[in-house]
Structures are given as C-alpha cells and as structure tokens.
mmCIF file of C-alpha atoms in Angstrom:
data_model
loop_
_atom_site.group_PDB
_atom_site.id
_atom_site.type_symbol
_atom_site.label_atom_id
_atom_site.label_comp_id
_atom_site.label_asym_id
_atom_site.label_seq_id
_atom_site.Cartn_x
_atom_site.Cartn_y
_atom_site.Cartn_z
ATOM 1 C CA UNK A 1 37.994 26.349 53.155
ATOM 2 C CA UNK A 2 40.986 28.377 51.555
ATOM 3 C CA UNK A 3 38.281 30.572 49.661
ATOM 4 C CA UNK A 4 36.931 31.493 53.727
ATOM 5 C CA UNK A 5 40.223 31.922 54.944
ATOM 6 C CA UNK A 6 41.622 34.099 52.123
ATOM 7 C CA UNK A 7 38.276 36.124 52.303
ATOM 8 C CA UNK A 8 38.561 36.828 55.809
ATOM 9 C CA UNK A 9 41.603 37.948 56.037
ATOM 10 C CA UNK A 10 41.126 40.242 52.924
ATOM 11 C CA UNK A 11 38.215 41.916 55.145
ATOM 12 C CA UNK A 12 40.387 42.143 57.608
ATOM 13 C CA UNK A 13 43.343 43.903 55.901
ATOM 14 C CA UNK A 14 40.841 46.048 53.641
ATOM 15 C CA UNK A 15 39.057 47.111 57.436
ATOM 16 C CA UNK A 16 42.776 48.020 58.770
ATOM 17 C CA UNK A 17 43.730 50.380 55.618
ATOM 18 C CA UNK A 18 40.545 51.918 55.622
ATOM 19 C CA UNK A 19 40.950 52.865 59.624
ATOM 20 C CA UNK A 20 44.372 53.665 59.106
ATOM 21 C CA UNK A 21 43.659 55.850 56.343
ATOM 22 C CA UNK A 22 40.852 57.700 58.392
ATOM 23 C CA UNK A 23 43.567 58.076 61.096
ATOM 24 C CA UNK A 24 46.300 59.914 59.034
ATOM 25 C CA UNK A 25 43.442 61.849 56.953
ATOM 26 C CA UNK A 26 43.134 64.198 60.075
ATOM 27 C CA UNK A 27 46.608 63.427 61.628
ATOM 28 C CA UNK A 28 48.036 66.945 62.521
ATOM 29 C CA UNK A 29 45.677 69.018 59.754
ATOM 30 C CA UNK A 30 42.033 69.856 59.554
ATOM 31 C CA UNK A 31 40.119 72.493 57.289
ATOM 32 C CA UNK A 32 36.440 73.595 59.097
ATOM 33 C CA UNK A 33 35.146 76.973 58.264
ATOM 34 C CA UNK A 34 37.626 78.615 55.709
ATOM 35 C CA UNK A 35 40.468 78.072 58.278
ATOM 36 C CA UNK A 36 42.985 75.144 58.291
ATOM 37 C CA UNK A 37 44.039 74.233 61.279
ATOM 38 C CA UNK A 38 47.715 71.810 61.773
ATOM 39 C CA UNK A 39 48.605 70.669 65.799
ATOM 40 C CA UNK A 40 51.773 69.500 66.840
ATOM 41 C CA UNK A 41 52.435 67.669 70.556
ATOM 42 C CA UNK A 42 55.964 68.337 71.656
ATOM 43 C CA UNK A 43 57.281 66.569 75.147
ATOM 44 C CA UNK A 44 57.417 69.462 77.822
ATOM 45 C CA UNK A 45 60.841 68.039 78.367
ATOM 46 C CA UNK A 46 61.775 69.525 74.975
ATOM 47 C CA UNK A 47 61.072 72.791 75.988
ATOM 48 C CA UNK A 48 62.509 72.684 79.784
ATOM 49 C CA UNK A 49 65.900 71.962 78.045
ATOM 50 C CA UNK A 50 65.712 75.707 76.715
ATOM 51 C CA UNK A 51 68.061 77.858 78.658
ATOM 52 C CA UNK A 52 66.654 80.286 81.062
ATOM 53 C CA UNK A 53 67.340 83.236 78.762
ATOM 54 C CA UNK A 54 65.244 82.015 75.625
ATOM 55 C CA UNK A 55 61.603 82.965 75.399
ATOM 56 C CA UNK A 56 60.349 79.674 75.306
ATOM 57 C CA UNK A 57 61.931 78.684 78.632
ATOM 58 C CA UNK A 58 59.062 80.795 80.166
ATOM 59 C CA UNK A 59 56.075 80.627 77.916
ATOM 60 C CA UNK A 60 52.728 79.728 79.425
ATOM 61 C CA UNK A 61 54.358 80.326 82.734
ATOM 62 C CA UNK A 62 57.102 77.831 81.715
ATOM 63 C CA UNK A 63 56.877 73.887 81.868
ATOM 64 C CA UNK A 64 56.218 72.101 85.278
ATOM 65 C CA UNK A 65 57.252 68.994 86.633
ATOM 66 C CA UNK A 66 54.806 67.245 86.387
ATOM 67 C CA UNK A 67 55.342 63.560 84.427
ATOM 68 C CA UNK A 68 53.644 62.614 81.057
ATOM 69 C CA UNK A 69 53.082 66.835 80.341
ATOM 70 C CA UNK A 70 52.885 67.724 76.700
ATOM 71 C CA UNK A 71 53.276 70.991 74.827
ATOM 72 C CA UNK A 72 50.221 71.099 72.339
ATOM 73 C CA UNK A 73 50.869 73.829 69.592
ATOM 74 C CA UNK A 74 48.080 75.026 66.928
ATOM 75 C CA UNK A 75 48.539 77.173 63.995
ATOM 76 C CA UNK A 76 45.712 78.268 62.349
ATOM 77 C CA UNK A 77 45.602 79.831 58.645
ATOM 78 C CA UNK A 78 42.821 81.406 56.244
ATOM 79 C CA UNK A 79 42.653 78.285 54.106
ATOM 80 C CA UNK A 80 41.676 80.718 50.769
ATOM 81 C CA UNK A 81 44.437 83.302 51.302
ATOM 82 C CA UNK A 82 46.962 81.511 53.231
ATOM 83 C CA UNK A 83 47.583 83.980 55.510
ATOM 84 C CA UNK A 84 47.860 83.104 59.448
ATOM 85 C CA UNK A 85 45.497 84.377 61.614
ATOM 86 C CA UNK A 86 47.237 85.818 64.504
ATOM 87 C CA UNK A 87 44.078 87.374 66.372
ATOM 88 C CA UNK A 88 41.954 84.158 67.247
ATOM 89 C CA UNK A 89 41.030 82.671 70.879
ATOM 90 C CA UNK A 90 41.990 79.452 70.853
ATOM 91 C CA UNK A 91 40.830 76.566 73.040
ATOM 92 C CA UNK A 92 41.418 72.807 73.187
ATOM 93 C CA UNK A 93 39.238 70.316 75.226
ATOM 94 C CA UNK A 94 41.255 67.078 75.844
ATOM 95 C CA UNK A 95 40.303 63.803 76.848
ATOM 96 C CA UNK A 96 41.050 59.993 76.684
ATOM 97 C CA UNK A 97 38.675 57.574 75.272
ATOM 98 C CA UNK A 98 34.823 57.660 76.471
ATOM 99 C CA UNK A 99 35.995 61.183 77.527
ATOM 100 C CA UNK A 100 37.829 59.920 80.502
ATOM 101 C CA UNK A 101 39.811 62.728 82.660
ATOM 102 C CA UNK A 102 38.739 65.332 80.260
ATOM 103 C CA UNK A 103 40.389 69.071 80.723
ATOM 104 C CA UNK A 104 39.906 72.210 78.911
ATOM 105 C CA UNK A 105 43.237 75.038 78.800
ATOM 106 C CA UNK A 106 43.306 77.885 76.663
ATOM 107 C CA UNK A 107 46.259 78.131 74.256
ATOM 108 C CA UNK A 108 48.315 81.292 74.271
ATOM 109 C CA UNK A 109 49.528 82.995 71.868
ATOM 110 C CA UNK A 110 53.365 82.156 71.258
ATOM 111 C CA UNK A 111 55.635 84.836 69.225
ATOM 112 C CA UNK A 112 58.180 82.326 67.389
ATOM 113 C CA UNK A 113 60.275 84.158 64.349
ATOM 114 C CA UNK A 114 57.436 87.151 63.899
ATOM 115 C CA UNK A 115 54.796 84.712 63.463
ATOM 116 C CA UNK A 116 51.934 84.099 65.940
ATOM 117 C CA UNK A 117 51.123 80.181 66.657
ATOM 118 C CA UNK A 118 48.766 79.184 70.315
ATOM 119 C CA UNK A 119 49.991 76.744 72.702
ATOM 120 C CA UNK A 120 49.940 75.245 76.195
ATOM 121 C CA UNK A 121 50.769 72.731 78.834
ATOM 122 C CA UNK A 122 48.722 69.672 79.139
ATOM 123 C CA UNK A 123 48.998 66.081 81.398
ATOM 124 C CA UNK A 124 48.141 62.779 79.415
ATOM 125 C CA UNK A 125 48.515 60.619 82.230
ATOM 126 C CA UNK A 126 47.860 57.510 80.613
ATOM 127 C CA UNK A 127 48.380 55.342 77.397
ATOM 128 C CA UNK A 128 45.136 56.274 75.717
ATOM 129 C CA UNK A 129 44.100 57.528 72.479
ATOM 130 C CA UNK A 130 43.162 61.555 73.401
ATOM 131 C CA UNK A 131 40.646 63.203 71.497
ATOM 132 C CA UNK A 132 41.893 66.959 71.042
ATOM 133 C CA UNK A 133 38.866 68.832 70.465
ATOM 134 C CA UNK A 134 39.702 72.707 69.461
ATOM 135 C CA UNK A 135 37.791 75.494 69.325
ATOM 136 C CA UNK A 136 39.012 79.019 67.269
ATOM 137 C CA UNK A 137 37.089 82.183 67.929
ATOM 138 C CA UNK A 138 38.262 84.964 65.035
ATOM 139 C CA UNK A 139 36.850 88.051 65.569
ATOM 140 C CA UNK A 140 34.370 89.626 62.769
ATOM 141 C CA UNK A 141 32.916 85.995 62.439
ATOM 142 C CA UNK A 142 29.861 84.691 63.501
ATOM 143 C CA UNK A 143 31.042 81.457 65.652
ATOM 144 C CA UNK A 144 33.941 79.779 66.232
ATOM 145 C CA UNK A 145 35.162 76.552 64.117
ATOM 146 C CA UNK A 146 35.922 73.612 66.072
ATOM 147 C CA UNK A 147 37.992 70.832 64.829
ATOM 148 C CA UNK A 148 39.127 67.381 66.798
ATOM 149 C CA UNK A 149 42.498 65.592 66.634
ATOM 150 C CA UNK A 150 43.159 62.197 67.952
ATOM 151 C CA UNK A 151 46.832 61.388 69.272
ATOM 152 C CA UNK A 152 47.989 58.392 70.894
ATOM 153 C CA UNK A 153 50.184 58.666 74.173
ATOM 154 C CA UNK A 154 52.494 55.752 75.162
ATOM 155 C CA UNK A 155 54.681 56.180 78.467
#
C-alpha cells in the first residue's frame, strides 16, 4: 500500500517538473528560423506613469484606460550574428485558452536608447493562460517565422 502511494505521488511530482520545465523552456525566449525572439508584458500602468514629455508617454498612441491593458514588447535578433533586426513587421495574435476572445494588433516599432524593439497595447480581460502567437516578416526572406508564448494573467 506504501509502495502505491509513494509511486503515485512520484508520477505525480515527475508529471509537474516535466510541465513546469516545458513552461519556462519558452518563457520569454524562442529561436524559429535563424531569429531569436525574447517578449516581455509590462502593466500599461507602468508606462502611463511616464511624464507627458518622455517618448514613451505617447507611443502607440499612448496607453488607454482601459482595465487589465498590457504593454507586450518583442525584440527580435539574428540568432547567428547577434545583431537586432530593426526592419521586421511584427504581429502578435493573442488569445485565452481554447482561443477564447482572440485579437490580433500589430507591434510598432519603439526607438528606446538607439535600438529598435516592437510593441503595443493589448486587454487580457480575464485570469487565463494567453497564448501569444507572433509572427516576424524580415524583408529579403521567404516567409515570416512565427513563434508562440504562453503568459498567465491574474487580476
């Protein structure tokens, strides 16, 4: 009977680091296509607290008002070379599990210390694990890369 026990929950723990392992393997940085990709989630709250002078105050048309908005950032490198790549289109598809309330924005490109990184404003609404599915167009390739992030929101 202790044999059962202990061998259940061994499966169990062994299940748990092997999905939290596969969690933090993508968490914030992907490689697809010769480009590695990092994403970042910032409270738009963060970025309304800039004063009305600084550039970020006003980027993407500048943060609404709306509750539970996010700032999603990407920066996406040549994963040989290092170098950023500062002349991509950049999309990101978001949605909540089973693709619930899914939106699409287009990340800008946002001029931070002479370095070019994409961003824009996005609702999660909900606690929900949100899939964060982004597509990078570089011109002189084929087809874009896509890469998908999960993030959990809690309000």
């Amino acid at each position: 009977m202790a044999v059962r026990a202990w061998l259940r929950s061994s499966g169990v723990l062994i299940a748990m680091m092997l999905a939290i392992g596969t969690a933090m393997a993508n968490d914030g940085y992907q490689k697809a296509g010769g480009l590695a990709v990092y994403h970042g989630i910032v409270p738009a709250p963060v970025v309304r607290g800039h004063p009305s002078g600084h550039p970020e105050s006003t980027m993407h048309g500048g943060p609404g008002t709306a509750p539970h908005q996010q700032h999603l950032v990407v920066a996406v490198f040549d994963d040989q070379t290092g170098a950023r790549v500062q002349n991509a289109s950049v999309s990101a598809t978001i949605s909540g599990l089973g693709h619930v309330g899914q939106q699409t924005i287009q990340l800008e490109p946002m001029k931070i210390e002479n370095t070019i990184t994409y961003g824009g404003f996005v609702t999660l609404s909900g606690n929900d694990r949100y899939a964060i599915a982004v597509e990078i167009t570089v011109p002189g390739r084929s087809r874009p890369i896509s890469v998908t992030f999960s993030s959990d929101h809690v309000q």
